[in-house]
Amino acid sequence: MALVAGVDSSTQATKIVVRRAEDGALVRTGRAPHPDGTEVDPEAWWRAFEEASSGGLLEGVEAIAVAAQQHGLVALDEEGRVVRPALLWNDTRAAGAAADLVAELGGPKAWADAVGSVPVSSFTVAKLRWLAANEPENASRVAEAVLPHDWLTRRITGAAQAVTDRGDASGTGYYSPAEGAYRDDLVRLALGHDVRLPRVAAPGEALECAPAPGREDVRAVGVGTGDNMGAGLGLGLRPGDVAVSVGTSGTAFASVPAPTADASGLVSGFADAEGGFLPLVCTLNAARVLEAGAAALQVGREEFDRLALSADPGAEGLVLLPYLEGERTPNLPDATGRLDGLTGANLRPANIARAFVEGMLCGLADAADALADNGVPVERVLLIGGGARSEAVKALAPRVFGRPVLVPEDSEYVADGAARQAAWALLGGAEPPEWGRGAKAEERTGEPAPQVRERYAEVRARLESQEA
């Protein structure tokens, strides 16, 4: 059977899966780390790709596609050289720039109507404005703006023109998913001048690829997409499914047939990787909240889970607002976390662990509720990402979400989605191949604990009133 490869170039690492094109069976995998930080030389991604694919990993692979972290700005000059290190999605320096852009266009509704989303610091358009305001010499040199997956795809194909897909383009803040077109006026508003933007290819389009060492058998390259769109494709989301990813960031998203436009800014109205739409809510704080809790208690992750599960729901009044790295939803980039409700009676390791898990899950449950408030059916939650391996997270999620929770088998779903897209490019057809994704999942149930959400909402509202 033909082999295809999917690449997940995430914030922390490059992960590659090689699967059979016809049925998606896993053949082999590779991985290499990325440097830490909120800005990075794109060459680091290429070195990680080469390391992860070394040792013959791509031998016999006939098609490949890349899904990568959304929003990052790779600014290039007239010669295609990188102007400065890429600004990543989790760089919050552009918060003020985003607020300025929102005001200049006429407010949140104007942005939601224009591009389906209200920009915050993570969006590419805000990073363009930050560059113009803070590094005007670099900004003047920018002739082309691409996203991480666009940059990597072009390195693989060797093509002169960058190519993207509507899914990743929809996270820039200057592409309208509803209209299927760039808004060049918003690029000018942000940066002060026009730039070249990648061609937006069709979802199943096959790009040509020149042979290269280690990739001699590759004859087609999928157009690629953003990481959340890749995860949706890898999961095979069905109507009523909401994926909740507990990774470096936390996301809640669904695949729907019609575009959304939320003027509150909570829901970003993205496109998906198949021709539909992907409303998404993102939080900056997810799995790292669990890591921080375990570190604070000086215990390993298994002991942290055991402590959290030994405490009562609500942690005897302890509530964590998990804004350890600022926050995107709600939009509080300068906020810090807080542990509320401390008393001499409840200040115990078990309650602290429970508060960290419940606080992180409450933020994600708020994200799922925001989707529902925008007409997205939320019948069941599919829990994925590194944080979903936590026993405490799996056990407490149905109590906090108040909905059925399924935990699909552990897999690299972003890379899986890219592999499925590569198979689509190789095999052709109107839709990606049916790989039966999501068939194996562990169902988790639990008595809903609405008092946990209510107490969290009280503490959050108090913080937001102070920040206003």
Coordinates of C-alpha atoms in Angstrom, one line a residue:
M1 CA 0.0 0.0 0.0
A2 CA 1.1 3.6 -0.6
L3 CA 2.5 5.5 2.4
V4 CA 1.9 9.1 3.3
A5 CA 3.4 11.3 6.1
G6 CA 1.9 14.0 8.3
V7 CA 3.9 16.6 10.0
D8 CA 2.9 18.5 13.2
S9 CA 5.2 21.5 13.7
S10 CA 3.9 22.6 17.0
T11 CA 5.2 25.1 19.6
Q12 CA 7.4 22.5 21.3
A13 CA 8.3 19.9 18.7
T14 CA 8.1 18.5 15.2
K15 CA 6.2 15.2 15.2
I16 CA 5.9 13.1 12.0
V17 CA 3.6 10.1 11.5
V18 CA 3.8 7.7 8.5
R19 CA 0.5 6.0 7.7
R20 CA -0.9 3.9 4.9
A21 CA -2.8 6.1 2.5
E22 CA -5.8 3.8 2.0
D23 CA -6.7 2.9 5.6
G24 CA -4.6 5.2 7.8
A25 CA -2.8 2.4 9.6
L26 CA 0.2 3.7 11.5
V27 CA 3.6 2.5 10.2
R28 CA 6.3 4.6 12.0
T29 CA 6.9 7.9 13.7
G30 CA 9.6 10.5 14.3
R31 CA 10.1 13.5 16.7
A32 CA 12.5 16.3 17.3
P33 CA 12.3 19.3 19.8
H34 CA 12.0 23.0 19.1
P35 CA 13.7 25.7 21.1
D36 CA 11.7 27.4 23.9
G37 CA 10.4 30.9 23.6
T38 CA 7.7 33.1 22.0
E39 CA 9.9 33.9 19.0
V40 CA 12.1 31.6 17.0
D41 CA 14.3 31.5 13.9
P42 CA 12.2 29.5 11.3
E43 CA 15.4 27.5 10.5
A44 CA 14.9 25.8 13.8
W45 CA 11.7 24.3 12.5
W46 CA 13.5 23.0 9.4
R47 CA 16.3 21.5 11.4
A48 CA 13.7 19.8 13.6
F49 CA 11.9 18.5 10.5
E50 CA 15.2 17.1 9.1
E51 CA 16.1 15.5 12.4
A52 CA 12.6 14.0 12.9
S53 CA 12.6 12.6 9.4
S54 CA 16.1 11.2 9.4
G55 CA 17.1 7.6 9.4
G56 CA 14.9 6.7 6.5
L57 CA 11.6 7.7 8.1
L58 CA 10.2 8.9 4.8
E59 CA 11.4 6.0 2.7
G60 CA 8.6 4.9 0.5
V61 CA 6.4 7.9 1.4
E62 CA 4.6 9.2 -1.7
A63 CA 2.9 12.3 -0.2
I64 CA 3.4 14.6 2.7
A65 CA 1.6 17.5 4.3
V66 CA 2.3 19.9 7.2
A67 CA 0.0 21.2 9.9
A68 CA 1.7 23.8 12.2
Q69 CA 1.0 26.2 15.0
Q70 CA -1.4 28.9 13.9
H71 CA -1.0 32.7 13.8
G72 CA 2.8 32.9 13.8
L73 CA 4.3 35.7 11.7
V74 CA 7.2 34.8 9.4
A75 CA 8.1 38.1 7.8
L76 CA 10.2 37.9 4.6
D77 CA 12.0 40.5 2.5
E78 CA 12.0 40.9 -1.3
E79 CA 14.6 38.1 -1.6
G80 CA 12.6 35.7 0.6
R81 CA 15.0 36.1 3.5
V82 CA 13.6 36.1 7.1
V83 CA 13.5 39.7 8.4
R84 CA 13.5 38.8 12.1
P85 CA 12.7 35.7 14.2
A86 CA 9.1 34.5 13.7
L87 CA 6.7 35.9 16.3
L88 CA 4.7 33.0 17.7
W89 CA 1.0 32.8 18.7
N90 CA 1.9 32.8 22.4
D91 CA 3.8 36.1 22.2
T92 CA 1.5 38.5 24.0
R93 CA 3.5 41.7 23.2
A94 CA 0.9 42.5 20.5
A95 CA -2.0 42.9 22.9
G96 CA -2.0 46.7 22.7
A97 CA -1.6 46.5 18.9
A98 CA -4.7 44.3 18.7
A99 CA -6.7 46.7 20.8
D100 CA -5.7 49.6 18.6
L101 CA -6.6 47.7 15.4
V102 CA -10.0 46.8 16.8
A103 CA -10.7 50.4 17.6
E104 CA -9.4 51.7 14.3
L105 CA -11.8 49.5 12.2
G106 CA -14.8 50.5 14.2
G107 CA -15.0 48.0 17.1
P108 CA -15.4 44.3 17.6
K109 CA -18.5 43.9 15.4
A110 CA -16.7 45.4 12.4
W111 CA -13.9 42.8 12.7
A112 CA -16.3 39.9 13.2
D113 CA -18.3 41.0 10.1
A114 CA -15.0 41.4 8.1
V115 CA -13.1 38.2 9.0
G116 CA -15.3 36.3 11.4
S117 CA -13.0 37.0 14.4
V118 CA -11.9 39.8 16.6
P119 CA -8.1 40.0 16.7
V120 CA -6.2 39.5 20.0
S121 CA -2.4 39.4 20.6
S122 CA -2.0 36.0 19.0
F123 CA -3.4 36.9 15.6
T124 CA -1.0 37.6 12.7
V125 CA -2.6 41.0 11.9
A126 CA -1.8 42.2 15.5
K127 CA 1.8 41.1 15.1
L128 CA 2.1 43.1 11.9
R129 CA 1.0 46.2 13.7
W130 CA 3.3 45.5 16.6
L131 CA 6.2 45.2 14.1
A132 CA 5.2 48.5 12.5
A133 CA 5.0 50.3 15.8
N134 CA 8.1 48.8 17.5
E135 CA 10.5 47.8 14.8
P136 CA 9.7 50.2 11.9
E137 CA 13.0 49.4 10.1
N138 CA 12.2 45.7 10.0
A139 CA 8.5 46.5 9.1
S140 CA 9.7 48.5 6.1
R141 CA 11.6 45.5 4.8
V142 CA 8.6 43.1 4.9
A143 CA 7.6 42.2 1.4
E144 CA 5.9 38.9 2.1
A145 CA 4.0 37.5 5.2
V146 CA 3.6 33.8 5.6
L147 CA 2.6 31.4 8.4
P148 CA 4.7 28.6 9.9
H149 CA 3.0 25.9 7.9
D150 CA 3.3 28.0 4.7
W151 CA 7.0 28.4 5.2
L152 CA 7.7 24.8 5.9
T153 CA 5.5 23.6 2.9
R154 CA 7.5 25.9 0.6
R155 CA 10.8 24.5 1.9
I156 CA 9.6 21.0 1.1
T157 CA 8.2 21.7 -2.3
G158 CA 10.9 24.2 -3.4
A159 CA 8.3 26.3 -5.0
A160 CA 8.8 30.0 -5.7
Q161 CA 5.4 31.0 -4.4
A162 CA 4.1 30.3 -1.0
V163 CA 0.8 28.3 -0.7
T164 CA -1.6 28.1 2.2
D165 CA -5.0 26.8 2.9
R166 CA -8.2 28.6 4.0
G167 CA -8.0 27.0 7.5
D168 CA -4.7 28.5 8.5
A169 CA -5.3 31.7 6.5
S170 CA -8.4 32.3 8.5
G171 CA -6.3 32.7 11.7
T172 CA -4.4 35.7 10.3
G173 CA -7.1 38.3 10.9
Y174 CA -6.9 39.4 7.3
Y175 CA -8.7 36.5 5.5
S176 CA -12.5 36.2 5.4
P177 CA -13.6 32.6 5.7
A178 CA -17.2 33.6 4.6
E179 CA -15.9 35.4 1.5
G180 CA -13.0 33.1 0.8
A181 CA -10.7 36.0 0.2
Y182 CA -7.9 38.1 1.7
R183 CA -8.7 41.5 3.1
D184 CA -5.6 43.4 1.8
D185 CA -7.0 46.6 3.3
L186 CA -6.5 45.1 6.8
V187 CA -2.9 44.2 6.0
R188 CA -2.3 47.9 5.0
L189 CA -4.1 49.0 8.2
A190 CA -1.8 46.9 10.3
L191 CA 1.6 47.3 8.6
G192 CA 1.2 50.4 6.5
H193 CA 1.9 48.9 3.1
D194 CA 0.9 45.9 0.9
V195 CA 2.8 42.6 1.1
R196 CA 2.7 39.4 -0.9
L197 CA 0.5 36.7 0.6
P198 CA 0.4 33.0 0.0
R199 CA -2.0 31.6 -2.7
V200 CA -4.9 29.9 -1.0
A201 CA -5.2 26.4 -2.5
A202 CA -8.2 24.0 -2.5
P203 CA -8.4 21.7 0.5
G204 CA -7.5 18.5 -1.4
E205 CA -5.1 20.1 -3.9
A206 CA -1.8 18.3 -4.6
L207 CA 1.3 20.4 -4.9
E208 CA 4.3 19.3 -6.9
C209 CA 7.6 18.4 -5.2
A210 CA 11.1 18.2 -6.5
P211 CA 13.0 15.1 -5.3
A212 CA 15.3 15.7 -2.3
P213 CA 17.6 13.5 -0.2
G214 CA 15.5 11.5 2.2
R215 CA 12.3 12.3 0.3
E216 CA 13.1 10.7 -3.0
D217 CA 9.7 8.9 -3.2
V218 CA 7.6 12.0 -2.4
R219 CA 5.6 13.0 -5.5
A220 CA 2.8 15.0 -4.0
V221 CA 2.5 17.5 -1.1
G222 CA -0.8 18.4 0.5
V223 CA -1.6 22.0 0.9
G224 CA -1.3 21.7 4.7
T225 CA -3.2 23.6 7.4
G226 CA -3.2 25.0 10.9
D227 CA -2.8 22.7 13.9
N228 CA -6.4 22.9 15.1
M229 CA -7.7 22.3 11.6
G230 CA -5.3 19.4 11.4
A231 CA -6.6 17.9 14.7
G232 CA -10.2 18.2 13.4
L233 CA -9.3 16.3 10.3
G234 CA -7.4 13.7 12.2
L235 CA -10.2 13.2 14.7
G236 CA -12.9 13.0 11.9
L237 CA -15.2 15.3 13.8
R238 CA -18.9 14.6 13.4
P239 CA -21.9 17.0 14.0
G240 CA -22.4 17.5 17.7
D241 CA -18.7 16.8 18.5
V242 CA -16.6 19.4 20.2
A243 CA -12.9 18.7 20.4
V244 CA -11.2 20.0 23.6
S245 CA -7.5 20.0 23.3
V246 CA -5.4 20.2 26.5
G247 CA -2.0 21.1 25.1
T248 CA 0.3 24.1 25.6
S249 CA -2.8 26.1 24.9
G250 CA -6.3 24.9 25.4
T251 CA -8.8 24.9 22.6
A252 CA -12.4 24.0 22.0
F253 CA -13.6 23.7 18.4
A254 CA -16.1 22.0 16.1
S255 CA -16.5 21.5 12.4
V256 CA -19.7 23.2 11.1
P257 CA -21.2 23.9 7.7
A258 CA -21.8 27.7 8.1
P259 CA -19.5 30.5 9.2
T260 CA -19.7 32.2 12.6
A261 CA -19.0 35.8 13.5
D262 CA -18.9 36.4 17.3
A263 CA -18.7 40.2 18.0
S264 CA -17.8 39.4 21.7
G265 CA -14.5 38.0 20.5
L266 CA -14.7 34.8 22.5
V267 CA -15.2 32.6 19.4
S268 CA -12.9 32.9 16.5
G269 CA -14.7 32.1 13.2
F270 CA -12.1 30.0 11.4
A271 CA -12.4 27.8 8.4
D272 CA -11.6 24.0 8.6
A273 CA -9.4 21.9 6.4
E274 CA -12.3 20.3 4.4
G275 CA -14.2 23.2 3.0
G276 CA -16.4 23.9 6.0
F277 CA -15.9 26.1 9.1
L278 CA -14.2 25.7 12.4
P279 CA -15.4 28.0 15.2
L280 CA -12.8 27.9 18.0
V281 CA -12.1 29.2 21.4
C282 CA -8.6 29.3 22.7
T283 CA -7.1 29.7 26.2
L284 CA -3.4 30.3 26.8
N285 CA -3.3 28.1 29.9
A286 CA -3.9 24.4 29.8
A287 CA -1.5 21.5 30.3
R288 CA 1.1 23.8 31.8
V289 CA -1.3 24.6 34.6
L290 CA -1.1 20.9 35.6
E291 CA 2.7 21.0 35.4
A292 CA 2.8 24.2 37.5
G293 CA 0.5 22.6 40.2
A294 CA 2.7 19.5 40.4
A295 CA 5.8 21.6 40.6
A296 CA 4.3 23.8 43.4
L297 CA 3.5 20.7 45.4
Q298 CA 6.8 19.1 44.6
V299 CA 5.2 15.9 43.4
G300 CA 5.2 13.9 40.2
R301 CA 2.2 13.9 37.9
E302 CA 0.8 10.5 39.1
E303 CA 0.9 11.8 42.7
F304 CA -0.6 15.1 41.7
D305 CA -3.5 13.2 40.0
R306 CA -4.0 11.1 43.1
L307 CA -4.1 14.1 45.4
A308 CA -6.6 15.9 43.1
L309 CA -8.9 12.8 43.0
S310 CA -8.7 12.4 46.8
A311 CA -10.3 15.9 47.4
D312 CA -14.0 16.8 47.3
P313 CA -15.6 18.6 44.4
G314 CA -14.9 22.3 44.8
A315 CA -11.8 21.8 46.8
E316 CA -13.5 23.0 50.0
G317 CA -13.8 26.5 48.5
L318 CA -10.4 26.8 46.8
V319 CA -10.7 28.3 43.3
L320 CA -7.8 28.7 40.8
L321 CA -8.0 31.3 38.0
P322 CA -5.3 29.7 35.9
Y323 CA -4.0 32.8 34.1
L324 CA -0.4 31.8 34.6
E325 CA 0.8 33.3 31.3
G326 CA -1.8 36.0 30.9
E327 CA -5.0 34.9 29.1
R328 CA -6.6 35.1 25.6
T329 CA -10.1 34.0 26.5
P330 CA -11.2 36.1 28.4
N331 CA -8.9 38.6 26.8
L332 CA -6.6 39.5 29.8
P333 CA -3.1 39.4 28.4
D334 CA -1.6 41.1 31.5
A335 CA -3.5 39.1 34.1
T336 CA -1.9 36.7 36.6
G337 CA -3.3 33.6 38.2
R338 CA -4.9 33.7 41.6
L339 CA -5.9 31.1 44.2
D340 CA -9.1 32.4 45.8
G341 CA -10.8 31.3 49.0
L342 CA -7.8 30.3 51.1
T343 CA -8.5 29.3 54.7
G344 CA -6.6 27.5 57.4
A345 CA -9.0 24.6 57.0
N346 CA -8.8 24.1 53.3
L347 CA -5.1 24.8 52.6
R348 CA -4.1 21.2 52.0
P349 CA -2.1 19.6 49.1
A350 CA -5.2 17.6 47.9
N351 CA -7.4 20.7 47.7
I352 CA -4.6 22.7 45.9
A353 CA -4.2 19.9 43.3
R354 CA -8.0 19.7 42.9
A355 CA -8.3 23.5 42.4
F356 CA -5.6 23.4 39.7
V357 CA -7.4 20.7 37.7
E358 CA -10.8 22.2 38.2
G359 CA -9.7 25.7 37.4
M360 CA -8.1 24.6 34.1
L361 CA -11.2 22.5 33.2
C362 CA -13.5 25.4 34.1
G363 CA -11.7 27.6 31.6
L364 CA -12.2 25.0 28.9
A365 CA -15.8 24.4 29.8
D366 CA -16.4 28.1 29.4
A367 CA -14.9 27.8 25.9
A368 CA -17.3 25.0 25.1
D369 CA -20.2 27.1 26.4
A370 CA -19.2 30.0 24.2
L371 CA -19.4 27.7 21.1
A372 CA -22.9 26.6 22.2
D373 CA -23.9 30.3 22.7
N374 CA -23.0 30.8 19.0
G375 CA -25.2 28.1 17.8
V376 CA -22.7 25.3 17.7
P377 CA -24.2 22.0 18.8
V378 CA -22.3 20.6 21.8
E379 CA -23.5 17.0 22.3
R380 CA -20.3 15.4 23.4
V381 CA -16.7 16.5 24.2
L382 CA -13.7 14.7 22.7
L383 CA -10.8 15.3 25.0
I384 CA -7.4 15.2 23.4
G385 CA -3.8 16.6 23.9
G386 CA -1.1 15.8 26.3
G387 CA -3.1 17.0 29.3
A388 CA -5.9 14.5 28.5
R389 CA -3.6 11.7 29.6
S390 CA -4.0 12.9 33.2
E391 CA -6.2 10.6 35.2
A392 CA -7.5 13.5 37.2
V393 CA -8.4 15.4 34.0
K394 CA -10.2 12.4 32.5
A395 CA -12.1 11.8 35.8
L396 CA -13.1 15.4 36.5
A397 CA -13.9 16.5 33.0
P398 CA -17.5 15.1 32.8
R399 CA -18.3 16.6 36.2
V400 CA -17.1 20.1 35.1
F401 CA -18.3 20.0 31.5
G402 CA -21.7 18.5 32.4
R403 CA -21.7 16.6 29.1
P404 CA -20.6 13.2 27.9
V405 CA -16.8 13.1 27.6
L406 CA -14.9 10.7 25.3
V407 CA -11.2 10.3 25.4
P408 CA -10.0 9.0 22.0
E409 CA -7.1 6.6 21.9
D410 CA -3.8 8.4 22.4
S411 CA -2.5 9.7 19.0
E412 CA -0.8 12.6 17.4
Y413 CA -4.0 14.0 15.9
V414 CA -2.5 17.1 14.3
A415 CA 0.0 15.0 12.5
D416 CA -2.7 12.4 11.7
G417 CA -4.8 15.1 10.1
A418 CA -1.9 16.3 8.0
A419 CA -1.3 12.6 6.9
R420 CA -4.9 12.3 6.0
Q421 CA -4.6 15.5 3.9
A422 CA -1.5 14.0 2.2
A423 CA -3.5 10.9 1.4
W424 CA -6.3 13.1 0.0
A425 CA -3.7 14.9 -2.3
L426 CA -2.3 11.5 -3.4
L427 CA -5.5 9.6 -4.0
G428 CA -7.7 12.5 -5.2
G429 CA -11.5 12.7 -4.7
A430 CA -14.0 15.2 -3.4
E431 CA -13.3 14.3 0.2
P432 CA -10.4 13.0 2.3
P433 CA -10.2 9.2 2.6
E434 CA -12.4 7.7 5.4
W435 CA -9.9 6.3 7.9
G436 CA -12.5 5.6 10.6
R437 CA -10.9 8.1 13.0
G438 CA -12.5 8.5 16.4
A439 CA -13.9 4.9 16.4
K440 CA -11.9 3.9 19.5
A441 CA -12.6 6.1 22.5
E442 CA -12.9 5.7 26.2
E443 CA -16.2 7.1 27.6
R444 CA -16.0 8.9 30.9
T445 CA -19.0 9.8 33.0
G446 CA -19.5 11.5 36.3
E447 CA -22.1 13.4 38.3
P448 CA -22.2 17.0 37.1
A449 CA -20.9 19.5 39.7
P450 CA -22.4 22.8 38.7
Q451 CA -21.4 24.4 42.0
V452 CA -17.8 24.2 40.8
R453 CA -18.5 26.2 37.6
E454 CA -20.7 28.7 39.6
R455 CA -17.9 29.4 42.1
Y456 CA -15.3 29.8 39.4
A457 CA -17.6 32.2 37.5
E458 CA -17.9 34.4 40.7
V459 CA -14.2 34.6 41.1
R460 CA -13.6 35.3 37.4
A461 CA -16.2 38.0 37.3
R462 CA -14.6 39.7 40.3
L463 CA -11.2 39.7 38.5
E464 CA -12.6 41.0 35.3
S465 CA -14.3 43.9 37.1
Q466 CA -11.0 44.8 38.7
E467 CA -9.2 44.6 35.3
A468 CA -11.8 46.7 33.5

